[in-house]
PDB file of C-alpha atoms in Angstrom:
ATOM      1  CA  MET A   1     221.362 -20.195  20.494  1.00 88.00           C
ATOM      2  CA  ILE A   2     219.171 -19.980  17.404  1.00 92.00           C
ATOM      3  CA  THR A   3     215.580 -19.312  18.417  1.00 95.00           C
ATOM      4  CA  PHE A   4     212.635 -20.368  16.247  1.00 95.00           C
ATOM      5  CA  ILE A   5     209.338 -18.699  17.074  1.00 96.00           C
ATOM      6  CA  GLY A   6     206.251 -20.354  15.611  1.00 92.00           C
ATOM      7  CA  CYS A   7     206.072 -24.094  14.923  1.00 88.00           C
ATOM      8  CA  GLY A   8     202.901 -24.186  12.827  1.00 83.00           C
ATOM      9  CA  PHE A   9     202.594 -24.367   9.047  1.00 81.00           C
ATOM     10  CA  LEU A  10     205.703 -22.484   7.965  1.00 83.00           C
ATOM     11  CA  GLY A  11     207.677 -23.063  11.155  1.00 86.00           C
ATOM     12  CA  SER A  12     207.282 -26.847  11.115  1.00 85.00           C
ATOM     13  CA  LEU A  13     208.375 -27.070   7.472  1.00 84.00           C
ATOM     14  CA  THR A  14     211.329 -24.749   8.047  1.00 87.00           C
ATOM     15  CA  LEU A  15     212.429 -26.703  11.116  1.00 89.00           C
ATOM     16  CA  GLU A  16     212.560 -29.980   9.205  1.00 86.00           C
ATOM     17  CA  GLU A  17     214.648 -28.399   6.458  1.00 86.00           C
ATOM     18  CA  TRP A  18     216.897 -26.867   9.116  1.00 87.00           C
ATOM     19  CA  ALA A  19     217.287 -30.296  10.738  1.00 86.00           C
ATOM     20  CA  LYS A  20     218.238 -31.943   7.449  1.00 85.00           C
ATOM     21  CA  ARG A  21     220.834 -29.275   6.629  1.00 81.00           C
ATOM     22  CA  SER A  22     222.225 -29.284  10.157  1.00 77.00           C
ATOM     23  CA  PHE A  23     222.571 -33.069  10.036  1.00 71.00           C
ATOM     24  CA  GLY A  24     224.146 -32.991   6.579  1.00 65.00           C
ATOM     25  CA  PHE A  25     226.673 -30.290   7.450  1.00 63.00           C
ATOM     26  CA  GLN A  26     227.237 -31.546  11.011  1.00 67.00           C
ATOM     27  CA  LEU A  27     226.075 -28.305  12.589  1.00 69.00           C
ATOM     28  CA  GLY A  28     225.268 -28.731  16.231  1.00 70.00           C
ATOM     29  CA  GLU A  29     224.080 -25.375  17.538  1.00 76.00           C
ATOM     30  CA  PRO A  30     221.205 -25.900  19.977  1.00 82.00           C
ATOM     31  CA  LEU A  31     217.813 -24.469  19.148  1.00 91.00           C
ATOM     32  CA  ARG A  32     215.070 -22.924  21.237  1.00 96.00           C
ATOM     33  CA  LEU A  33     211.528 -23.472  19.964  1.00 96.00           C
ATOM     34  CA  ILE A  34     208.764 -21.121  21.080  1.00 97.00           C
ATOM     35  CA  ASP A  35     205.055 -21.705  20.398  1.00 93.00           C
ATOM     36  CA  PHE A  36     202.150 -21.835  22.842  1.00 92.00           C
ATOM     37  CA  ASP A  37     199.804 -23.858  20.623  1.00 84.00           C
ATOM     38  CA  ASN A  38     199.019 -27.575  20.469  1.00 83.00           C
ATOM     39  CA  PHE A  39     198.749 -29.595  17.300  1.00 70.00           C
ATOM     40  CA  GLU A  40     195.188 -30.568  16.408  1.00 67.00           C
ATOM     41  CA  GLU A  41     193.872 -33.148  13.957  1.00 64.00           C
ATOM     42  CA  ARG A  42     193.169 -30.451  11.348  1.00 64.00           C
ATOM     43  CA  ASN A  43     196.874 -29.516  11.390  1.00 55.00           C
ATOM     44  CA  ALA A  44     197.827 -32.850   9.805  1.00 57.00           C
ATOM     45  CA  ALA A  45     196.510 -31.514   6.482  1.00 54.00           C
ATOM     46  CA  ASN A  46     198.713 -28.415   6.358  1.00 58.00           C
ATOM     47  CA  GLN A  47     201.542 -28.717   8.881  1.00 59.00           C
ATOM     48  CA  ASN A  48     204.543 -30.954   9.232  1.00 61.00           C
ATOM     49  CA  VAL A  49     202.992 -33.445  11.635  1.00 57.00           C
ATOM     50  CA  SER A  50     201.466 -36.893  11.283  1.00 54.00           C
ATOM     51  CA  ARG A  51     197.764 -37.389  11.909  1.00 56.00           C
ATOM     52  CA  ASN A  52     198.472 -39.541  14.974  1.00 59.00           C
ATOM     53  CA  LYS A  53     200.697 -36.905  16.550  1.00 62.00           C
ATOM     54  CA  ALA A  54     198.223 -34.167  15.682  1.00 56.00           C
ATOM     55  CA  MET A  55     195.357 -36.118  17.266  1.00 60.00           C
ATOM     56  CA  ALA A  56     197.327 -36.388  20.509  1.00 64.00           C
ATOM     57  CA  ARG A  57     196.940 -32.587  20.910  1.00 70.00           C
ATOM     58  CA  ARG A  58     200.495 -32.185  22.170  1.00 81.00           C
ATOM     59  CA  PRO A  59     202.389 -28.895  22.234  1.00 89.00           C
ATOM     60  CA  LYS A  60     203.855 -28.072  18.824  1.00 87.00           C
ATOM     61  CA  VAL A  61     207.244 -27.328  20.380  1.00 92.00           C
ATOM     62  CA  ASP A  62     207.448 -30.798  21.959  1.00 92.00           C
ATOM     63  CA  VAL A  63     206.597 -32.592  18.703  1.00 88.00           C
ATOM     64  CA  MET A  64     209.109 -30.474  16.752  1.00 87.00           C
ATOM     65  CA  ALA A  65     211.808 -31.032  19.409  1.00 93.00           C
ATOM     66  CA  GLU A  66     211.335 -34.802  19.013  1.00 89.00           C
ATOM     67  CA  MET A  67     211.687 -34.461  15.237  1.00 86.00           C
ATOM     68  CA  LEU A  68     214.919 -32.500  15.695  1.00 89.00           C
ATOM     69  CA  GLN A  69     216.242 -35.202  18.042  1.00 89.00           C
ATOM     70  CA  GLU A  70     215.810 -37.732  15.236  1.00 87.00           C
ATOM     71  CA  TYR A  71     218.458 -35.695  13.367  1.00 86.00           C
ATOM     72  CA  GLY A  72     220.713 -35.506  16.423  1.00 87.00           C
ATOM     73  CA  LEU A  73     219.851 -31.902  17.284  1.00 89.00           C
ATOM     74  CA  ALA A  74     219.152 -30.602  20.757  1.00 88.00           C
ATOM     75  CA  ALA A  75     216.183 -28.322  21.254  1.00 93.00           C
ATOM     76  CA  ASP A  76     214.772 -26.398  24.183  1.00 95.00           C
ATOM     77  CA  PRO A  77     210.965 -26.437  23.700  1.00 97.00           C
ATOM     78  CA  VAL A  78     209.126 -23.524  25.308  1.00 97.00           C
ATOM     79  CA  ALA A  79     205.325 -23.777  25.237  1.00 97.00           C
ATOM     80  CA  GLU A  80     204.567 -20.154  26.108  1.00 95.00           C
ATOM     81  CA  LYS A  81     202.816 -17.290  24.378  1.00 93.00           C
ATOM     82  CA  LEU A  82     205.013 -14.222  23.834  1.00 92.00           C
ATOM     83  CA  THR A  83     203.921 -11.333  26.025  1.00 93.00           C
ATOM     84  CA  ASP A  84     205.390  -7.989  27.018  1.00 93.00           C
ATOM     85  CA  GLU A  85     206.305  -9.574  30.344  1.00 95.00           C
ATOM     86  CA  ASN A  86     208.207 -12.616  29.023  1.00 96.00           C
ATOM     87  CA  VAL A  87     209.645 -11.590  25.640  1.00 96.00           C
ATOM     88  CA  ALA A  88     213.030 -10.570  27.077  1.00 95.00           C
ATOM     89  CA  ARG A  89     213.343 -13.774  29.107  1.00 96.00           C
ATOM     90  CA  LEU A  90     212.372 -16.028  26.188  1.00 96.00           C
ATOM     91  CA  LEU A  91     214.689 -14.359  23.686  1.00 97.00           C
ATOM     92  CA  GLU A  92     217.648 -13.369  25.882  1.00 93.00           C
ATOM     93  CA  ASP A  93     219.992 -16.197  24.775  1.00 92.00           C
ATOM     94  CA  ALA A  94     219.231 -15.837  21.061  1.00 94.00           C
ATOM     95  CA  SER A  95     222.133 -15.367  18.661  1.00 92.00           C
ATOM     96  CA  THR A  96     219.682 -15.369  15.732  1.00 92.00           C
ATOM     97  CA  LEU A  97     215.887 -15.270  15.611  1.00 94.00           C
ATOM     98  CA  VAL A  98     213.764 -17.089  13.038  1.00 93.00           C
ATOM     99  CA  SER A  99     210.134 -16.045  13.178  1.00 92.00           C
ATOM    100  CA  ALA A 100     207.323 -17.950  11.484  1.00 90.00           C
ATOM    101  CA  LEU A 101     204.599 -16.112  13.362  1.00 88.00           C
ATOM    102  CA  ASP A 102     201.159 -15.523  11.910  1.00 80.00           C
ATOM    103  CA  ASN A 103     200.272 -13.006  14.632  1.00 81.00           C
ATOM    104  CA  VAL A 104     201.125  -9.354  13.947  1.00 82.00           C
ATOM    105  CA  GLU A 105     201.210  -8.383  17.623  1.00 87.00           C
ATOM    106  CA  ALA A 106     203.716 -11.131  18.481  1.00 89.00           C
ATOM    107  CA  HIS A 107     205.756 -10.361  15.356  1.00 87.00           C
ATOM    108  CA  ASP A 108     206.025  -6.721  16.424  1.00 88.00           C
ATOM    109  CA  LYS A 109     207.258  -7.750  19.891  1.00 92.00           C
ATOM    110  CA  VAL A 110     209.958  -9.958  18.379  1.00 93.00           C
ATOM    111  CA  TRP A 111     210.978  -7.307  15.840  1.00 90.00           C
ATOM    112  CA  ALA A 112     211.253  -4.585  18.500  1.00 92.00           C
ATOM    113  CA  TRP A 113     213.286  -6.857  20.787  1.00 95.00           C
ATOM    114  CA  ALA A 114     215.614  -7.886  17.927  1.00 93.00           C
ATOM    115  CA  ILE A 115     216.265  -4.245  16.975  1.00 92.00           C
ATOM    116  CA  ALA A 116     216.827  -3.151  20.581  1.00 93.00           C
ATOM    117  CA  ASN A 117     219.229  -6.033  21.246  1.00 94.00           C
ATOM    118  CA  LYS A 118     220.968  -6.087  17.840  1.00 92.00           C
ATOM    119  CA  VAL A 119     220.047  -9.712  17.161  1.00 93.00           C
ATOM    120  CA  PRO A 120     219.509 -10.727  13.503  1.00 91.00           C
ATOM    121  CA  LEU A 121     215.883 -11.623  12.714  1.00 90.00           C
ATOM    122  CA  LEU A 122     214.642 -13.663   9.783  1.00 88.00           C
ATOM    123  CA  HIS A 123     210.874 -13.342   9.509  1.00 85.00           C
ATOM    124  CA  LEU A 124     209.056 -15.811   7.265  1.00 83.00           C
ATOM    125  CA  GLY A 125     205.486 -15.061   6.323  1.00 73.00           C
ATOM    126  CA  ILE A 126     202.760 -16.308   4.056  1.00 60.00           C
ATOM    127  CA  SER A 127     199.538 -14.543   3.170  1.00 54.00           C
ATOM    128  CA  GLN A 128     196.058 -16.003   2.982  1.00 51.00           C
ATOM    129  CA  VAL A 129     196.374 -16.111  -0.822  1.00 54.00           C
ATOM    130  CA  GLY A 130     199.556 -18.174  -0.613  1.00 55.00           C
ATOM    131  CA  THR A 131     202.205 -15.595  -1.489  1.00 57.00           C
ATOM    132  CA  GLY A 132     205.327 -15.556   0.626  1.00 58.00           C
ATOM    133  CA  ARG A 133     207.449 -12.850   2.177  1.00 59.00           C
ATOM    134  CA  VAL A 134     210.846 -13.028   3.834  1.00 59.00           C
ATOM    135  CA  GLU A 135     212.239 -10.115   5.846  1.00 60.00           C
ATOM    136  CA  CYS A 136     215.798  -9.987   7.152  1.00 62.00           C
ATOM    137  CA  THR A 137     216.531  -7.397   9.842  1.00 64.00           C
ATOM    138  CA  PHE A 138     220.026  -6.810  11.172  1.00 65.00           C
ATOM    139  CA  ASN A 139     219.589  -3.418  12.831  1.00 63.00           C
ATOM    140  CA  GLU A 140     217.420  -0.298  12.504  1.00 63.00           C
ATOM    141  CA  GLN A 141     219.041   0.781   9.237  1.00 63.00           C
ATOM    142  CA  ASP A 142     219.879  -2.556   7.651  1.00 62.00           C
ATOM    143  CA  SER A 143     217.046  -4.810   6.526  1.00 58.00           C
ATOM    144  CA  CYS A 144     215.728  -6.320   3.337  1.00 57.00           C
ATOM    145  CA  ILE A 145     212.516  -7.897   2.059  1.00 55.00           C
ATOM    146  CA  LEU A 146     212.390 -10.710  -0.468  1.00 49.00           C
TER     147      LEU A 146
END
């Protein structure tokens, strides 16, 4: 199962692109979506959500799971915050991790778990000044930054 962590600005945009490609290439691997936050009206200006859906203050994972369903993709939405106590349970079925986290503490938890369990991790990041960074980690010795 491919696990996406973070469904905000970068995560919501990445998920829609993933859905389009998966639909186009008839890929059907189920996804797990992890994010504890709700959409808010202000998110309609910078995240992949309509103003009406943002105003409903629904969990980001639920809104993104519905978008994926429109492309025929199954998703397991998990509206939980990553903690030391639940990180193993939330990530245990992951074949690949895609992280769009903006929280360093959560990112470090995911990175450590990915290394310990030999699960590939693609971390997408964007700074406050708008520059991007992509890190690919395959194991302790094999990673790259774009």
